[in-house]
Short mmCIF file of C-alpha atoms in Angstrom, two decimals:
data_model
loop_
_atom_site.label_atom_id
_atom_site.label_comp_id
_atom_site.label_asym_id
_atom_site.label_seq_id
_atom_site.Cartn_x
_atom_site.Cartn_y
_atom_site.Cartn_z
CA MET Y 1 -66.30 -97.53 -0.65
CA LYS Y 2 -64.17 -94.73 0.05
CA PHE Y 3 -63.39 -92.49 -2.81
CA ILE Y 4 -60.15 -91.05 -2.47
CA LYS Y 5 -59.58 -87.90 -4.42
CA GLU Y 6 -56.23 -87.82 -5.68
CA LYS Y 7 -54.59 -84.70 -6.27
CA LYS Y 8 -53.35 -83.83 -9.67
CA ASN Y 9 -49.91 -82.45 -9.63
CA HIS Y 10 -49.87 -79.17 -11.94
CA PRO Y 11 -46.81 -78.12 -13.31
CA PRO Y 12 -45.34 -75.35 -11.37
CA ALA Y 13 -46.64 -72.17 -12.39
CA LEU Y 14 -44.32 -69.51 -13.68
CA PRO Y 15 -44.82 -65.97 -12.13
CA LYS Y 16 -46.74 -63.98 -14.77
CA GLU Y 17 -44.01 -61.57 -16.61
CA GLU Y 18 -45.03 -57.89 -17.36
CA LYS Y 19 -45.78 -57.66 -20.99
CA ALA Y 20 -43.45 -55.48 -23.13
CA ALA Y 21 -45.07 -53.05 -25.10
CA SER Y 22 -45.18 -54.22 -28.59
CA ILE Y 23 -44.08 -52.69 -31.70
CA ARG Y 24 -48.08 -52.43 -32.77
CA THR Y 25 -49.00 -50.36 -29.44
CA THR Y 26 -46.11 -47.90 -29.66
CA ARG Y 27 -46.78 -47.20 -33.47
CA THR Y 28 -50.50 -46.70 -32.86
CA PHE Y 29 -49.91 -44.36 -29.26
CA PHE Y 30 -47.55 -42.00 -31.61
CA LEU Y 31 -49.73 -42.25 -34.55
CA ILE Y 32 -52.59 -41.23 -32.21
CA LEU Y 33 -50.35 -38.47 -30.33
CA THR Y 34 -49.38 -37.23 -34.07
CA LEU Y 35 -52.95 -36.98 -35.11
CA LEU Y 36 -53.92 -34.68 -32.02
CA LEU Y 37 -50.87 -32.20 -32.61
CA ILE Y 38 -51.89 -32.01 -36.20
CA SER Y 39 -55.57 -31.30 -35.18
CA SER Y 40 -54.58 -28.96 -32.65
CA GLY Y 41 -52.60 -26.66 -35.19
CA PRO Y 42 -55.76 -25.47 -37.02
CA PHE Y 43 -57.88 -25.20 -33.78
CA ALA Y 44 -55.16 -22.73 -32.24
CA PHE Y 45 -54.84 -20.75 -35.37
CA VAL Y 46 -58.83 -19.98 -35.47
CA LYS Y 47 -58.66 -18.99 -31.62
CA SER Y 48 -55.84 -16.86 -32.10
CA THR Y 49 -57.29 -14.90 -34.96
CA GLN Y 50 -60.61 -14.68 -32.85
CA MET Y 51 -58.68 -13.33 -30.40
CA GLN Y 52 -56.77 -10.90 -32.46
CA SER Y 53 -60.45 -9.58 -33.94
CA LEU Y 54 -61.30 -9.11 -30.38
CA ILE Y 55 -58.57 -7.15 -29.23
CA ARG Y 56 -58.96 -4.73 -32.55
CA LYS Y 57 -62.26 -4.10 -31.71
CA GLU Y 58 -61.37 -3.31 -28.32
CA GLN Y 59 -58.48 -1.03 -29.15
CA THR Y 60 -60.55 0.88 -31.58
CA SER Y 61 -63.30 1.18 -29.16
CA LEU Y 62 -61.04 2.53 -26.57
CA THR Y 63 -59.62 4.94 -28.99
CA GLU Y 64 -62.69 6.17 -29.85
CA THR Y 65 -63.49 7.13 -26.28
CA ILE Y 66 -60.34 8.63 -25.52
CA GLN Y 67 -60.73 10.83 -28.80
CA LYS Y 68 -64.17 11.64 -27.46
CA GLU Y 69 -62.66 12.28 -24.09
CA LEU Y 70 -59.81 14.50 -25.48
CA ALA Y 71 -62.55 16.19 -27.67
CA LYS Y 72 -64.48 17.15 -24.49
CA ASN Y 73 -61.43 18.65 -22.76
CA THR Y 74 -60.44 20.76 -25.60
CA ASN Y 75 -63.73 22.56 -25.99
CA THR Y 76 -63.40 23.94 -22.26
CA SER Y 77 -62.65 27.53 -22.74
CA VAL Y 78 -59.30 28.66 -21.23
CA THR Y 79 -59.71 32.17 -19.99
CA SER Y 80 -56.83 32.27 -17.81
CA GLU Y 81 -54.53 35.57 -17.36
CA LEU Y 82 -51.56 32.98 -16.60
CA TYR Y 83 -51.31 32.64 -20.54
CA LYS Y 84 -51.20 36.13 -21.20
CA GLN Y 85 -48.91 36.88 -18.53
CA LEU Y 86 -46.54 34.10 -19.97
CA LEU Y 87 -46.73 34.92 -23.53
CA GLN Y 88 -46.75 38.57 -23.46
CA PRO Y 89 -42.99 38.99 -22.89
CA PHE Y 90 -42.29 36.46 -25.26
CA ILE Y 91 -44.50 38.35 -27.87
CA THR Y 92 -42.52 41.06 -27.10
CA ALA Y 93 -39.29 40.05 -27.32
CA TYR Y 94 -39.70 37.91 -30.50
CA ILE Y 95 -41.09 39.85 -32.77
CA THR Y 96 -38.78 43.36 -31.96
CA ILE Y 97 -35.75 42.92 -34.01
CA PRO Y 98 -32.87 45.59 -33.54
CA THR Y 99 -30.25 46.57 -36.10
CA GLU Y 100 -27.35 46.53 -34.00
CA GLN Y 101 -25.71 42.75 -33.71
CA GLN Y 102 -25.09 42.97 -29.80
CA ALA Y 103 -28.36 43.82 -29.31
CA PHE Y 104 -29.67 41.06 -31.58
CA GLU Y 105 -27.15 38.49 -30.01
CA LYS Y 106 -28.44 39.69 -26.68
CA ARG Y 107 -32.15 39.30 -27.82
CA PHE Y 108 -31.33 35.54 -28.71
CA ASN Y 109 -29.48 34.79 -25.53
CA SER Y 110 -32.56 36.11 -23.61
CA LEU Y 111 -35.18 34.37 -25.60
CA GLN Y 112 -33.17 30.95 -25.09
CA GLU Y 113 -32.47 31.33 -21.33
CA THR Y 114 -35.98 32.44 -20.55
CA TYR Y 115 -37.96 29.97 -22.56
CA PHE Y 116 -35.58 26.96 -22.73
CA MET Y 117 -38.07 24.55 -23.83
CA ILE Y 118 -38.42 26.52 -27.24
CA THR Y 119 -35.54 25.55 -29.47
CA LEU Y 120 -35.09 28.48 -31.82
CA ASP Y 121 -33.22 28.30 -35.21
CA GLU Y 122 -30.61 31.04 -35.06
CA GLU Y 123 -31.41 33.79 -36.89
CA LYS Y 124 -29.17 36.03 -38.65
CA ASN Y 125 -28.99 39.85 -38.38
CA THR Y 126 -29.68 41.43 -42.02
CA GLY Y 127 -29.66 44.75 -40.55
CA THR Y 128 -33.35 44.95 -40.95
CA GLU Y 129 -35.34 46.35 -37.96
CA ARG Y 130 -38.60 45.44 -36.73
CA LYS Y 131 -40.56 46.95 -33.99
CA LEU Y 132 -43.79 45.51 -32.53
CA LEU Y 133 -46.57 48.59 -32.48
CA SER Y 134 -49.06 46.38 -30.61
CA SER Y 135 -50.13 42.78 -29.75
CA ASN Y 136 -53.54 41.26 -28.68
CA PHE Y 137 -54.32 38.02 -27.42
CA TYR Y 138 -56.95 36.43 -29.75
CA ASN Y 139 -57.52 32.73 -29.07
CA LEU Y 140 -56.07 29.60 -27.74
CA VAL Y 141 -56.29 26.49 -29.79
CA ASN Y 142 -55.61 22.83 -29.06
CA GLU Y 143 -53.61 21.39 -31.63
CA ASN Y 144 -52.59 17.78 -31.50
CA GLY Y 145 -52.82 17.84 -27.87
CA GLN Y 146 -50.83 21.17 -27.74
CA LEU Y 147 -52.12 24.72 -26.80
CA VAL Y 148 -51.33 27.52 -29.42
CA ALA Y 149 -52.02 30.79 -28.88
CA GLN Y 150 -52.91 32.98 -31.61
CA TYR Y 151 -52.15 37.05 -31.60
CA ARG Y 152 -53.18 39.73 -33.50
CA ILE Y 153 -50.06 41.68 -34.05
CA ALA Y 154 -49.12 44.81 -35.64
CA TYR Y 155 -45.39 45.70 -36.42
CA GLU Y 156 -43.33 47.93 -38.23
CA ILE Y 157 -40.38 46.82 -40.69
CA ASN Y 158 -37.47 49.04 -41.28
CA ALA Y 159 -35.29 47.75 -44.28
CA PRO Y 160 -32.06 49.11 -45.13
CA VAL Y 161 -31.64 50.31 -48.43
CA THR Y 162 -28.62 51.39 -50.57
CA LYS Y 163 -29.26 54.75 -52.53
CA GLU Y 164 -27.08 56.94 -54.71
CA ARG Y 165 -27.20 60.59 -54.89
CA ASP Y 166 -25.06 63.33 -56.69
CA VAL Y 167 -22.89 65.55 -54.71
CA LYS Y 168 -21.20 68.45 -55.99
CA LYS Y 169 -17.63 69.31 -54.95
CA LYS Y 170 -15.49 72.19 -55.77
CA GLU Y 171 -12.07 70.98 -56.68
CA GLY Y 172 -9.96 74.03 -57.51
CA ASP Y 173 -12.20 76.39 -60.06
CA LYS Y 174 -14.49 73.47 -61.02
CA GLU Y 175 -17.76 72.07 -59.58
CA VAL Y 176 -17.20 67.84 -59.75
CA VAL Y 177 -20.50 65.88 -59.32
CA ILE Y 178 -19.48 62.75 -57.76
CA LYS Y 179 -22.20 59.86 -57.08
CA GLU Y 180 -22.16 58.99 -53.39
CA LYS Y 181 -23.46 55.88 -51.77
CA TYR Y 182 -25.64 55.88 -48.63
CA ILE Y 183 -27.97 53.81 -46.48
CA ASP Y 184 -31.34 54.63 -46.35
CA TYR Y 185 -34.34 53.00 -44.11
CA GLU Y 186 -37.45 52.31 -45.85
CA LYS Y 187 -40.31 51.77 -43.79
CA ASN Y 188 -42.77 48.75 -44.62
#
């Protein structure tokens, strides 16, 4: 006896189609993505505040070290004669004020030309004369990153004062007293 296997005829297999993303999987994907984005916001905020505090600490420490270095540099004494050579003509020209208008303008122009870095407010000639008697270099101080020279000076001020005096004049047979105004200089 022979057994014959009969082949079963299977229905033809259809090719498998790719599954289209279902609405449910799309929703869960977007929900997970949204939750990740929402949770990353506070995390980023905490990280940024930590970095800002770290930056502030670094800035304060750097500022302190710079100020210490500047303080070390400003404590060094400056004994250079160059400062004195530069400033002595300026002190002499600036303190001395002539009474004549032309000399006054010449003084102002020479100060502006020689020391062009210095802006001088335009002064008015009041007729007061100031003479420099002596000037001595005292100290060189660093204020706000600028060197400031300190001098001991002595000067004399001659201010014009209008006074009246009685002048006797003869007019014919009589003596007439006339009050005459004149300018005298007071020394201060």
